[in-house]
Amino acid sequence: MTDTTKHVAFIGIGKMGLPMSQLVAKAGYSVTAFDQSAARLNEARQHGIAVASSPADAVNGCLVAITSLSDDAALRAVMLGPTGLIGAMAPKAVLIETSTVSAEASAEVDAAAQGRGIAYLRAPVSGNASIVHTGALSCFVSGPKDAFESVKPLFASFTRAQTYLGPSEEARYAKLAVNLMIAVSAAMMAESLALARKGGIGWQDILKVLDDSAVASPMVKYKTAPLRTRNFEPTFSCKQMAKDLDLILGAGHAAGVPLQLAAQVRETYGALVAQGDGETDFIATVKHLERLSGLGEPKL
């Protein structure tokens, strides 16, 4: 990378964005961050990250910007319009967008970026806030391939692996496809565990059975660990999963793909949010099935 691309703007420094920006800075880049939250900006300062007064201020003098945003509404608000990030970026700059958003909203950003001569890379990350600081995130990338090749060292600073998938919205569909499997897996685990408990199997015993069986995928093992102690602290919340399932169902409807399991699991997460579990971890599907099955807390 050239010296000018060693200056990176980072927009959105929440649970994912702040540790990602720290990794970028640790790799030797000069990072200037912006977030609408004053508390987040103060936290960034405490971690030695320079902060800006606006997105335009953050990208001043930068040929690369990274964004980590919450949803479609945040994406449009930050990127588009007269005070949007794209209007403030220099032509030929590279915009790396790491959020989970719809292909439709992403395409709107792409049209605006192309109008300004900005290379827009869709790069949703896969992983969660508990592992970001370790550099263990992976990402799916689509957009101009030459731009991707030019910023590979930057990607390597905050992700362990990057899969380039094509010139358009392919990365958006890849992220939604992966999250669909995660959501359905969580619902599947909940039903399996409730059935086993009804059959008289102890809590620790059934978790060991899953860990030692043919179904012991990384996803299963990732969740049997906190379930051993009934730890539902959120790595990714029920509310966030409901939001992603809405995106998934929207994509399926638009593409003509019947997503019957996704629709059913979306209702499970809707129930969890309505019951006050919106901020608990998405594996709280286990608690939901226990309630439906008349099961109380298991003996640990």
PDB file of C-alpha atoms in Angstrom:
ATOM      1  CA  MET A   1       0.000   0.000   0.000  1.00  0.00           C
ATOM      2  CA  THR A   2       1.125   3.562  -0.588  1.00  0.00           C
ATOM      3  CA  ASP A   3       1.742   6.044   2.206  1.00  0.00           C
ATOM      4  CA  THR A   4      -1.506   7.870   1.428  1.00  0.00           C
ATOM      5  CA  THR A   5      -3.545   4.705   1.982  1.00  0.00           C
ATOM      6  CA  LYS A   6      -1.912   4.283   5.386  1.00  0.00           C
ATOM      7  CA  HIS A   7      -4.450   6.907   6.545  1.00  0.00           C
ATOM      8  CA  VAL A   8      -7.753   5.166   7.248  1.00  0.00           C
ATOM      9  CA  ALA A   9     -11.103   6.618   8.332  1.00  0.00           C
ATOM     10  CA  PHE A  10     -13.265   4.334  10.484  1.00  0.00           C
ATOM     11  CA  ILE A  11     -16.973   5.172  10.741  1.00  0.00           C
ATOM     12  CA  GLY A  12     -18.996   3.335  13.400  1.00  0.00           C
ATOM     13  CA  ILE A  13     -17.024   2.279  16.452  1.00  0.00           C
ATOM     14  CA  GLY A  14     -19.440   0.120  18.398  1.00  0.00           C
ATOM     15  CA  LYS A  15     -18.941  -3.423  19.705  1.00  0.00           C
ATOM     16  CA  MET A  16     -17.473  -4.539  16.380  1.00  0.00           C
ATOM     17  CA  GLY A  17     -16.076  -1.300  15.000  1.00  0.00           C
ATOM     18  CA  LEU A  18     -13.949  -0.228  17.973  1.00  0.00           C
ATOM     19  CA  PRO A  19     -11.893  -3.429  18.279  1.00  0.00           C
ATOM     20  CA  MET A  20     -11.558  -3.579  14.480  1.00  0.00           C
ATOM     21  CA  SER A  21     -10.264   0.006  14.416  1.00  0.00           C
ATOM     22  CA  GLN A  22      -7.797  -0.874  17.174  1.00  0.00           C
ATOM     23  CA  LEU A  23      -6.449  -3.787  15.133  1.00  0.00           C
ATOM     24  CA  VAL A  24      -6.048  -1.518  12.109  1.00  0.00           C
ATOM     25  CA  ALA A  25      -4.144   1.017  14.199  1.00  0.00           C
ATOM     26  CA  LYS A  26      -2.004  -1.731  15.761  1.00  0.00           C
ATOM     27  CA  ALA A  27      -0.990  -2.802  12.242  1.00  0.00           C
ATOM     28  CA  GLY A  28       0.583   0.598  11.658  1.00  0.00           C
ATOM     29  CA  TYR A  29      -2.216   2.555  10.005  1.00  0.00           C
ATOM     30  CA  SER A  30      -3.156   6.073  11.048  1.00  0.00           C
ATOM     31  CA  VAL A  31      -6.813   5.773  12.050  1.00  0.00           C
ATOM     32  CA  THR A  32      -9.339   8.588  12.466  1.00  0.00           C
ATOM     33  CA  ALA A  33     -12.711   7.438  13.798  1.00  0.00           C
ATOM     34  CA  PHE A  34     -16.204   8.862  13.930  1.00  0.00           C
ATOM     35  CA  ASP A  35     -19.375   7.704  15.658  1.00  0.00           C
ATOM     36  CA  GLN A  36     -22.610   9.517  16.548  1.00  0.00           C
ATOM     37  CA  SER A  37     -22.179   8.381  20.165  1.00  0.00           C
ATOM     38  CA  ALA A  38     -20.038  10.708  22.311  1.00  0.00           C
ATOM     39  CA  ALA A  39     -19.469   7.825  24.732  1.00  0.00           C
ATOM     40  CA  ARG A  40     -18.035   5.679  21.953  1.00  0.00           C
ATOM     41  CA  LEU A  41     -15.790   8.516  20.808  1.00  0.00           C
ATOM     42  CA  ASN A  42     -14.486   8.907  24.362  1.00  0.00           C
ATOM     43  CA  GLU A  43     -13.813   5.183  24.528  1.00  0.00           C
ATOM     44  CA  ALA A  44     -11.910   5.376  21.251  1.00  0.00           C
ATOM     45  CA  ARG A  45      -9.791   8.221  22.629  1.00  0.00           C
ATOM     46  CA  GLN A  46      -9.000   6.138  25.699  1.00  0.00           C
ATOM     47  CA  HIS A  47      -7.693   3.430  23.362  1.00  0.00           C
ATOM     48  CA  GLY A  48      -5.465   5.894  21.519  1.00  0.00           C
ATOM     49  CA  ILE A  49      -7.646   6.281  18.412  1.00  0.00           C
ATOM     50  CA  ALA A  50      -7.922   9.783  16.913  1.00  0.00           C
ATOM     51  CA  VAL A  51     -11.524  10.965  16.619  1.00  0.00           C
ATOM     52  CA  ALA A  52     -13.249  13.300  14.163  1.00  0.00           C
ATOM     53  CA  SER A  53     -16.182  15.697  14.522  1.00  0.00           C
ATOM     54  CA  SER A  54     -18.032  14.318  11.479  1.00  0.00           C
ATOM     55  CA  PRO A  55     -17.732  11.633   8.789  1.00  0.00           C
ATOM     56  CA  ALA A  56     -16.451  14.300   6.380  1.00  0.00           C
ATOM     57  CA  ASP A  57     -13.784  15.312   8.899  1.00  0.00           C
ATOM     58  CA  ALA A  58     -12.791  11.654   9.357  1.00  0.00           C
ATOM     59  CA  VAL A  59     -12.232  11.027   5.637  1.00  0.00           C
ATOM     60  CA  ASN A  60     -10.387  14.296   5.012  1.00  0.00           C
ATOM     61  CA  GLY A  61      -7.053  13.277   3.502  1.00  0.00           C
ATOM     62  CA  CYS A  62      -7.923   9.552   3.551  1.00  0.00           C
ATOM     63  CA  LEU A  63      -8.088   7.355   0.468  1.00  0.00           C
ATOM     64  CA  VAL A  64      -9.602   4.458   2.411  1.00  0.00           C
ATOM     65  CA  ALA A  65     -12.645   4.397   4.707  1.00  0.00           C
ATOM     66  CA  ILE A  66     -14.083   1.464   6.668  1.00  0.00           C
ATOM     67  CA  THR A  67     -17.633   1.456   8.026  1.00  0.00           C
ATOM     68  CA  SER A  68     -19.289  -0.734  10.663  1.00  0.00           C
ATOM     69  CA  LEU A  69     -23.000   0.128  10.871  1.00  0.00           C
ATOM     70  CA  SER A  70     -26.082  -1.353  12.506  1.00  0.00           C
ATOM     71  CA  ASP A  71     -28.636  -1.717   9.694  1.00  0.00           C
ATOM     72  CA  ASP A  72     -30.000  -0.448   6.375  1.00  0.00           C
ATOM     73  CA  ALA A  73     -31.237   2.807   7.903  1.00  0.00           C
ATOM     74  CA  ALA A  74     -27.814   3.574   9.371  1.00  0.00           C
ATOM     75  CA  LEU A  75     -26.134   2.648   6.080  1.00  0.00           C
ATOM     76  CA  ARG A  76     -28.282   5.069   4.089  1.00  0.00           C
ATOM     77  CA  ALA A  77     -27.980   7.822   6.698  1.00  0.00           C
ATOM     78  CA  VAL A  78     -24.187   7.624   6.850  1.00  0.00           C
ATOM     79  CA  MET A  79     -23.474   7.072   3.159  1.00  0.00           C
ATOM     80  CA  LEU A  80     -26.041   9.032   1.176  1.00  0.00           C
ATOM     81  CA  GLY A  81     -27.365  12.550   0.884  1.00  0.00           C
ATOM     82  CA  PRO A  82     -25.697  15.966   0.837  1.00  0.00           C
ATOM     83  CA  THR A  83     -23.816  15.363   4.092  1.00  0.00           C
ATOM     84  CA  GLY A  84     -23.143  11.673   3.419  1.00  0.00           C
ATOM     85  CA  LEU A  85     -19.793   9.931   3.536  1.00  0.00           C
ATOM     86  CA  ILE A  86     -19.668   9.267  -0.207  1.00  0.00           C
ATOM     87  CA  GLY A  87     -20.046  12.940  -1.013  1.00  0.00           C
ATOM     88  CA  ALA A  88     -17.126  13.726   1.296  1.00  0.00           C
ATOM     89  CA  MET A  89     -14.745  11.074  -0.038  1.00  0.00           C
ATOM     90  CA  ALA A  90     -12.152  11.780  -2.706  1.00  0.00           C
ATOM     91  CA  PRO A  91     -12.588  10.257  -6.177  1.00  0.00           C
ATOM     92  CA  LYS A  92     -10.646   6.967  -6.539  1.00  0.00           C
ATOM     93  CA  ALA A  93     -10.884   6.366  -2.793  1.00  0.00           C
ATOM     94  CA  VAL A  94     -11.822   2.892  -1.518  1.00  0.00           C
ATOM     95  CA  LEU A  95     -14.876   2.381   0.725  1.00  0.00           C
ATOM     96  CA  ILE A  96     -14.952  -0.877   2.744  1.00  0.00           C
ATOM     97  CA  GLU A  97     -18.368  -1.610   4.270  1.00  0.00           C
ATOM     98  CA  THR A  98     -18.406  -4.435   6.872  1.00  0.00           C
ATOM     99  CA  SER A  99     -22.049  -4.542   8.036  1.00  0.00           C
ATOM    100  CA  THR A 100     -24.877  -7.020   7.549  1.00  0.00           C
ATOM    101  CA  VAL A 101     -27.345  -5.137   5.351  1.00  0.00           C
ATOM    102  CA  SER A 102     -29.693  -5.822   2.464  1.00  0.00           C
ATOM    103  CA  ALA A 103     -28.525  -6.123  -1.126  1.00  0.00           C
ATOM    104  CA  GLU A 104     -31.014  -3.377  -2.059  1.00  0.00           C
ATOM    105  CA  ALA A 105     -29.584  -0.784   0.338  1.00  0.00           C
ATOM    106  CA  SER A 106     -26.071  -1.834  -0.640  1.00  0.00           C
ATOM    107  CA  ALA A 107     -26.868  -1.351  -4.330  1.00  0.00           C
ATOM    108  CA  GLU A 108     -28.049   2.214  -3.602  1.00  0.00           C
ATOM    109  CA  VAL A 109     -24.678   2.921  -1.986  1.00  0.00           C
ATOM    110  CA  ASP A 110     -22.899   1.373  -4.964  1.00  0.00           C
ATOM    111  CA  ALA A 111     -24.748   3.623  -7.419  1.00  0.00           C
ATOM    112  CA  ALA A 112     -23.762   6.704  -5.402  1.00  0.00           C
ATOM    113  CA  ALA A 113     -20.173   5.503  -5.113  1.00  0.00           C
ATOM    114  CA  GLN A 114     -19.877   4.852  -8.848  1.00  0.00           C
ATOM    115  CA  GLY A 115     -21.214   8.345  -9.499  1.00  0.00           C
ATOM    116  CA  ARG A 116     -18.305   9.745  -7.510  1.00  0.00           C
ATOM    117  CA  GLY A 117     -15.637   7.385  -8.865  1.00  0.00           C
ATOM    118  CA  ILE A 118     -15.281   5.609  -5.496  1.00  0.00           C
ATOM    119  CA  ALA A 119     -14.494   1.884  -5.307  1.00  0.00           C
ATOM    120  CA  TYR A 120     -17.122   0.307  -3.043  1.00  0.00           C
ATOM    121  CA  LEU A 121     -16.200  -3.015  -1.429  1.00  0.00           C
ATOM    122  CA  ARG A 122     -18.965  -4.936   0.323  1.00  0.00           C
ATOM    123  CA  ALA A 123     -17.102  -6.807   3.043  1.00  0.00           C
ATOM    124  CA  PRO A 124     -19.470  -8.124   5.734  1.00  0.00           C
ATOM    125  CA  VAL A 125     -17.514  -9.758   8.535  1.00  0.00           C
ATOM    126  CA  SER A 126     -18.317 -13.169   9.974  1.00  0.00           C
ATOM    127  CA  GLY A 127     -17.794 -13.614  13.704  1.00  0.00           C
ATOM    128  CA  ASN A 128     -18.897 -11.695  16.779  1.00  0.00           C
ATOM    129  CA  ALA A 129     -17.791  -9.085  19.257  1.00  0.00           C
ATOM    130  CA  SER A 130     -16.213 -11.645  21.603  1.00  0.00           C
ATOM    131  CA  ILE A 131     -13.539 -12.614  19.050  1.00  0.00           C
ATOM    132  CA  VAL A 132     -12.929  -9.389  17.104  1.00  0.00           C
ATOM    133  CA  HIS A 133      -9.932  -8.328  19.192  1.00  0.00           C
ATOM    134  CA  THR A 134      -8.133 -11.608  18.402  1.00  0.00           C
ATOM    135  CA  GLY A 135      -8.213 -10.946  14.650  1.00  0.00           C
ATOM    136  CA  ALA A 136     -10.261 -14.125  14.147  1.00  0.00           C
ATOM    137  CA  LEU A 137     -12.991 -12.528  12.040  1.00  0.00           C
ATOM    138  CA  SER A 138     -13.347 -13.624   8.430  1.00  0.00           C
ATOM    139  CA  CYS A 139     -15.081 -11.658   5.702  1.00  0.00           C
ATOM    140  CA  PHE A 140     -16.771 -12.067   2.350  1.00  0.00           C
ATOM    141  CA  VAL A 141     -15.873  -9.447  -0.246  1.00  0.00           C
ATOM    142  CA  SER A 142     -17.487  -8.280  -3.467  1.00  0.00           C
ATOM    143  CA  GLY A 143     -16.974  -5.205  -5.606  1.00  0.00           C
ATOM    144  CA  PRO A 144     -14.146  -3.996  -7.881  1.00  0.00           C
ATOM    145  CA  LYS A 145     -11.471  -6.699  -7.746  1.00  0.00           C
ATOM    146  CA  ASP A 146      -8.575  -4.326  -8.387  1.00  0.00           C
ATOM    147  CA  ALA A 147      -9.635  -2.275  -5.356  1.00  0.00           C
ATOM    148  CA  PHE A 148      -9.811  -5.456  -3.264  1.00  0.00           C
ATOM    149  CA  GLU A 149      -6.302  -6.445  -4.340  1.00  0.00           C
ATOM    150  CA  SER A 150      -4.984  -2.970  -3.476  1.00  0.00           C
ATOM    151  CA  VAL A 151      -6.226  -3.100   0.142  1.00  0.00           C
ATOM    152  CA  LYS A 152      -5.535  -6.751   0.976  1.00  0.00           C
ATOM    153  CA  PRO A 153      -2.928  -5.801   3.618  1.00  0.00           C
ATOM    154  CA  LEU A 154      -5.539  -3.613   5.321  1.00  0.00           C
ATOM    155  CA  PHE A 155      -8.055  -6.468   5.348  1.00  0.00           C
ATOM    156  CA  ALA A 156      -5.374  -8.725   6.839  1.00  0.00           C
ATOM    157  CA  SER A 157      -4.989  -6.321   9.758  1.00  0.00           C
ATOM    158  CA  PHE A 158      -8.490  -7.008  11.117  1.00  0.00           C
ATOM    159  CA  THR A 159      -9.601 -10.320   9.528  1.00  0.00           C
ATOM    160  CA  ARG A 160      -7.888 -13.709   9.316  1.00  0.00           C
ATOM    161  CA  ALA A 161      -9.411 -14.645   5.946  1.00  0.00           C
ATOM    162  CA  GLN A 162     -11.111 -12.902   3.044  1.00  0.00           C
ATOM    163  CA  THR A 163     -13.115 -14.624   0.312  1.00  0.00           C
ATOM    164  CA  TYR A 164     -13.592 -12.595  -2.867  1.00  0.00           C
ATOM    165  CA  LEU A 165     -16.922 -13.537  -4.462  1.00  0.00           C
ATOM    166  CA  GLY A 166     -17.612 -11.214  -7.380  1.00  0.00           C
ATOM    167  CA  PRO A 167     -18.115  -7.656  -8.661  1.00  0.00           C
ATOM    168  CA  SER A 168     -21.529  -6.812  -7.188  1.00  0.00           C
ATOM    169  CA  GLU A 169     -23.670  -7.777  -4.153  1.00  0.00           C
ATOM    170  CA  GLU A 170     -22.444 -11.367  -3.835  1.00  0.00           C
ATOM    171  CA  ALA A 171     -20.902 -10.762  -0.403  1.00  0.00           C
ATOM    172  CA  ARG A 172     -24.244  -9.537   0.947  1.00  0.00           C
ATOM    173  CA  TYR A 173     -25.930 -12.789  -0.066  1.00  0.00           C
ATOM    174  CA  ALA A 174     -23.042 -14.834   1.363  1.00  0.00           C
ATOM    175  CA  LYS A 175     -23.422 -13.214   4.785  1.00  0.00           C
ATOM    176  CA  LEU A 176     -27.179 -13.718   4.805  1.00  0.00           C
ATOM    177  CA  ALA A 177     -26.756 -17.357   3.751  1.00  0.00           C
ATOM    178  CA  VAL A 178     -24.331 -18.034   6.609  1.00  0.00           C
ATOM    179  CA  ASN A 179     -26.521 -16.268   9.173  1.00  0.00           C
ATOM    180  CA  LEU A 180     -29.540 -18.269   7.990  1.00  0.00           C
ATOM    181  CA  MET A 181     -27.708 -21.496   8.826  1.00  0.00           C
ATOM    182  CA  ILE A 182     -26.658 -20.124  12.224  1.00  0.00           C
ATOM    183  CA  ALA A 183     -30.230 -19.124  13.103  1.00  0.00           C
ATOM    184  CA  VAL A 184     -31.706 -22.458  12.042  1.00  0.00           C
ATOM    185  CA  SER A 185     -28.926 -24.323  13.888  1.00  0.00           C
ATOM    186  CA  ALA A 186     -29.786 -22.484  17.108  1.00  0.00           C
ATOM    187  CA  ALA A 187     -33.448 -23.473  16.773  1.00  0.00           C
ATOM    188  CA  MET A 188     -32.455 -27.071  15.989  1.00  0.00           C
ATOM    189  CA  MET A 189     -30.234 -27.262  19.078  1.00  0.00           C
ATOM    190  CA  ALA A 190     -33.059 -25.947  21.253  1.00  0.00           C
ATOM    191  CA  GLU A 191     -35.477 -28.651  20.100  1.00  0.00           C
ATOM    192  CA  SER A 192     -32.852 -31.385  20.470  1.00  0.00           C
ATOM    193  CA  LEU A 193     -31.934 -30.344  23.997  1.00  0.00           C
ATOM    194  CA  ALA A 194     -35.562 -30.062  25.120  1.00  0.00           C
ATOM    195  CA  LEU A 195     -36.351 -33.522  23.723  1.00  0.00           C
ATOM    196  CA  ALA A 196     -33.313 -35.045  25.453  1.00  0.00           C
ATOM    197  CA  ARG A 197     -34.260 -33.488  28.784  1.00  0.00           C
ATOM    198  CA  LYS A 198     -37.819 -34.795  28.459  1.00  0.00           C
ATOM    199  CA  GLY A 199     -36.268 -38.206  27.910  1.00  0.00           C
ATOM    200  CA  GLY A 200     -34.516 -38.007  31.262  1.00  0.00           C
ATOM    201  CA  ILE A 201     -31.007 -37.138  30.097  1.00  0.00           C
ATOM    202  CA  GLY A 202     -29.019 -34.810  32.360  1.00  0.00           C
ATOM    203  CA  TRP A 203     -28.032 -31.368  31.077  1.00  0.00           C
ATOM    204  CA  GLN A 204     -24.272 -31.917  31.070  1.00  0.00           C
ATOM    205  CA  ASP A 205     -24.734 -35.406  29.614  1.00  0.00           C
ATOM    206  CA  ILE A 206     -26.693 -34.292  26.567  1.00  0.00           C
ATOM    207  CA  LEU A 207     -24.235 -31.465  25.889  1.00  0.00           C
ATOM    208  CA  LYS A 208     -21.416 -34.043  25.955  1.00  0.00           C
ATOM    209  CA  VAL A 209     -23.402 -36.289  23.606  1.00  0.00           C
ATOM    210  CA  LEU A 210     -23.690 -33.407  21.115  1.00  0.00           C
ATOM    211  CA  ASP A 211     -20.002 -32.551  21.435  1.00  0.00           C
ATOM    212  CA  ASP A 212     -18.958 -36.163  20.777  1.00  0.00           C
ATOM    213  CA  SER A 213     -21.436 -36.884  17.967  1.00  0.00           C
ATOM    214  CA  ALA A 214     -21.466 -36.512  14.198  1.00  0.00           C
ATOM    215  CA  VAL A 215     -23.358 -33.214  14.556  1.00  0.00           C
ATOM    216  CA  ALA A 216     -20.533 -31.565  16.537  1.00  0.00           C
ATOM    217  CA  SER A 217     -19.911 -28.738  14.090  1.00  0.00           C
ATOM    218  CA  PRO A 218     -17.921 -25.628  15.082  1.00  0.00           C
ATOM    219  CA  MET A 219     -21.300 -23.906  15.537  1.00  0.00           C
ATOM    220  CA  VAL A 220     -22.542 -26.599  17.946  1.00  0.00           C
ATOM    221  CA  LYS A 221     -19.326 -26.606  19.976  1.00  0.00           C
ATOM    222  CA  TYR A 222     -19.320 -22.820  20.025  1.00  0.00           C
ATOM    223  CA  LYS A 223     -22.657 -22.891  21.850  1.00  0.00           C
ATOM    224  CA  THR A 224     -22.360 -26.020  24.029  1.00  0.00           C
ATOM    225  CA  ALA A 225     -19.562 -24.249  25.959  1.00  0.00           C
ATOM    226  CA  PRO A 226     -21.680 -21.347  27.338  1.00  0.00           C
ATOM    227  CA  LEU A 227     -24.712 -23.632  27.695  1.00  0.00           C
ATOM    228  CA  ARG A 228     -22.816 -25.760  30.240  1.00  0.00           C
ATOM    229  CA  THR A 229     -23.109 -22.875  32.688  1.00  0.00           C
ATOM    230  CA  ARG A 230     -26.343 -21.450  31.217  1.00  0.00           C
ATOM    231  CA  ASN A 231     -24.501 -18.323  30.144  1.00  0.00           C
ATOM    232  CA  PHE A 232     -26.774 -16.267  27.885  1.00  0.00           C
ATOM    233  CA  GLU A 233     -24.626 -13.128  27.803  1.00  0.00           C
ATOM    234  CA  PRO A 234     -24.950 -11.873  24.222  1.00  0.00           C
ATOM    235  CA  THR A 235     -22.262 -12.457  21.637  1.00  0.00           C
ATOM    236  CA  PHE A 236     -25.029 -11.776  19.096  1.00  0.00           C
ATOM    237  CA  SER A 237     -28.464 -10.966  20.477  1.00  0.00           C
ATOM    238  CA  CYS A 238     -31.924 -12.338  19.736  1.00  0.00           C
ATOM    239  CA  LYS A 239     -32.908  -8.857  18.564  1.00  0.00           C
ATOM    240  CA  GLN A 240     -29.992  -8.767  16.122  1.00  0.00           C
ATOM    241  CA  MET A 241     -30.852 -12.227  14.811  1.00  0.00           C
ATOM    242  CA  ALA A 242     -34.471 -11.182  14.262  1.00  0.00           C
ATOM    243  CA  LYS A 243     -33.208  -8.213  12.234  1.00  0.00           C
ATOM    244  CA  ASP A 244     -30.964 -10.451  10.132  1.00  0.00           C
ATOM    245  CA  LEU A 245     -33.793 -12.928   9.542  1.00  0.00           C
ATOM    246  CA  ASP A 246     -35.919 -10.054   8.224  1.00  0.00           C
ATOM    247  CA  LEU A 247     -33.114  -9.288   5.751  1.00  0.00           C
ATOM    248  CA  ILE A 248     -32.838 -12.978   4.862  1.00  0.00           C
ATOM    249  CA  LEU A 249     -36.575 -13.325   4.225  1.00  0.00           C
ATOM    250  CA  GLY A 250     -36.603 -10.130   2.166  1.00  0.00           C
ATOM    251  CA  ALA A 251     -33.750 -11.464   0.039  1.00  0.00           C
ATOM    252  CA  GLY A 252     -35.536 -14.784  -0.399  1.00  0.00           C
ATOM    253  CA  HIS A 253     -38.776 -13.125  -1.454  1.00  0.00           C
ATOM    254  CA  ALA A 254     -36.968 -10.903  -3.950  1.00  0.00           C
ATOM    255  CA  ALA A 255     -35.000 -13.825  -5.408  1.00  0.00           C
ATOM    256  CA  GLY A 256     -37.921 -16.264  -5.517  1.00  0.00           C
ATOM    257  CA  VAL A 257     -36.446 -18.675  -2.948  1.00  0.00           C
ATOM    258  CA  PRO A 258     -38.918 -20.174  -0.437  1.00  0.00           C
ATOM    259  CA  LEU A 259     -37.263 -19.913   2.991  1.00  0.00           C
ATOM    260  CA  GLN A 260     -39.691 -21.900   5.113  1.00  0.00           C
ATOM    261  CA  LEU A 261     -37.289 -22.657   7.954  1.00  0.00           C
ATOM    262  CA  ALA A 262     -36.157 -19.036   8.085  1.00  0.00           C
ATOM    263  CA  ALA A 263     -39.778 -17.876   8.378  1.00  0.00           C
ATOM    264  CA  GLN A 264     -40.466 -20.255  11.266  1.00  0.00           C
ATOM    265  CA  VAL A 265     -37.278 -19.357  13.120  1.00  0.00           C
ATOM    266  CA  ARG A 266     -38.025 -15.637  12.654  1.00  0.00           C
ATOM    267  CA  GLU A 267     -41.207 -16.173  14.668  1.00  0.00           C
ATOM    268  CA  THR A 268     -39.185 -17.896  17.403  1.00  0.00           C
ATOM    269  CA  TYR A 269     -36.944 -14.843  17.697  1.00  0.00           C
ATOM    270  CA  GLY A 270     -39.982 -12.562  17.585  1.00  0.00           C
ATOM    271  CA  ALA A 271     -41.368 -14.447  20.582  1.00  0.00           C
ATOM    272  CA  LEU A 272     -38.068 -14.170  22.443  1.00  0.00           C
ATOM    273  CA  VAL A 273     -37.962 -10.410  21.878  1.00  0.00           C
ATOM    274  CA  ALA A 274     -41.595 -10.068  23.005  1.00  0.00           C
ATOM    275  CA  GLN A 275     -40.850 -12.065  26.167  1.00  0.00           C
ATOM    276  CA  GLY A 276     -38.052  -9.719  27.166  1.00  0.00           C
ATOM    277  CA  ASP A 277     -35.120 -11.787  25.875  1.00  0.00           C
ATOM    278  CA  GLY A 278     -34.217  -9.466  22.994  1.00  0.00           C
ATOM    279  CA  GLU A 279     -30.823  -8.554  24.463  1.00  0.00           C
ATOM    280  CA  THR A 280     -29.873 -12.120  25.457  1.00  0.00           C
ATOM    281  CA  ASP A 281     -27.689 -14.321  23.262  1.00  0.00           C
ATOM    282  CA  PHE A 282     -29.346 -15.859  20.214  1.00  0.00           C
ATOM    283  CA  ILE A 283     -28.947 -19.349  21.717  1.00  0.00           C
ATOM    284  CA  ALA A 284     -31.769 -18.332  24.078  1.00  0.00           C
ATOM    285  CA  THR A 285     -33.856 -20.412  21.659  1.00  0.00           C
ATOM    286  CA  VAL A 286     -33.031 -23.068  24.293  1.00  0.00           C
ATOM    287  CA  LYS A 287     -34.960 -21.124  26.949  1.00  0.00           C
ATOM    288  CA  HIS A 288     -37.862 -20.606  24.548  1.00  0.00           C
ATOM    289  CA  LEU A 289     -38.248 -24.351  23.855  1.00  0.00           C
ATOM    290  CA  GLU A 290     -37.943 -25.125  27.554  1.00  0.00           C
ATOM    291  CA  ARG A 291     -40.810 -22.752  28.283  1.00  0.00           C
ATOM    292  CA  LEU A 292     -42.943 -24.297  25.520  1.00  0.00           C
ATOM    293  CA  SER A 293     -42.127 -27.778  26.848  1.00  0.00           C
ATOM    294  CA  GLY A 294     -42.890 -27.017  30.499  1.00  0.00           C
ATOM    295  CA  LEU A 295     -39.264 -27.499  31.525  1.00  0.00           C
ATOM    296  CA  GLY A 296     -37.649 -25.472  34.281  1.00  0.00           C
ATOM    297  CA  GLU A 297     -33.965 -24.743  34.753  1.00  0.00           C
ATOM    298  CA  PRO A 298     -31.868 -27.919  34.514  1.00  0.00           C
ATOM    299  CA  LYS A 299     -29.515 -29.114  37.235  1.00  0.00           C
ATOM    300  CA  LEU A 300     -26.001 -28.116  36.215  1.00  0.00           C
TER     301      LEU A 300
END
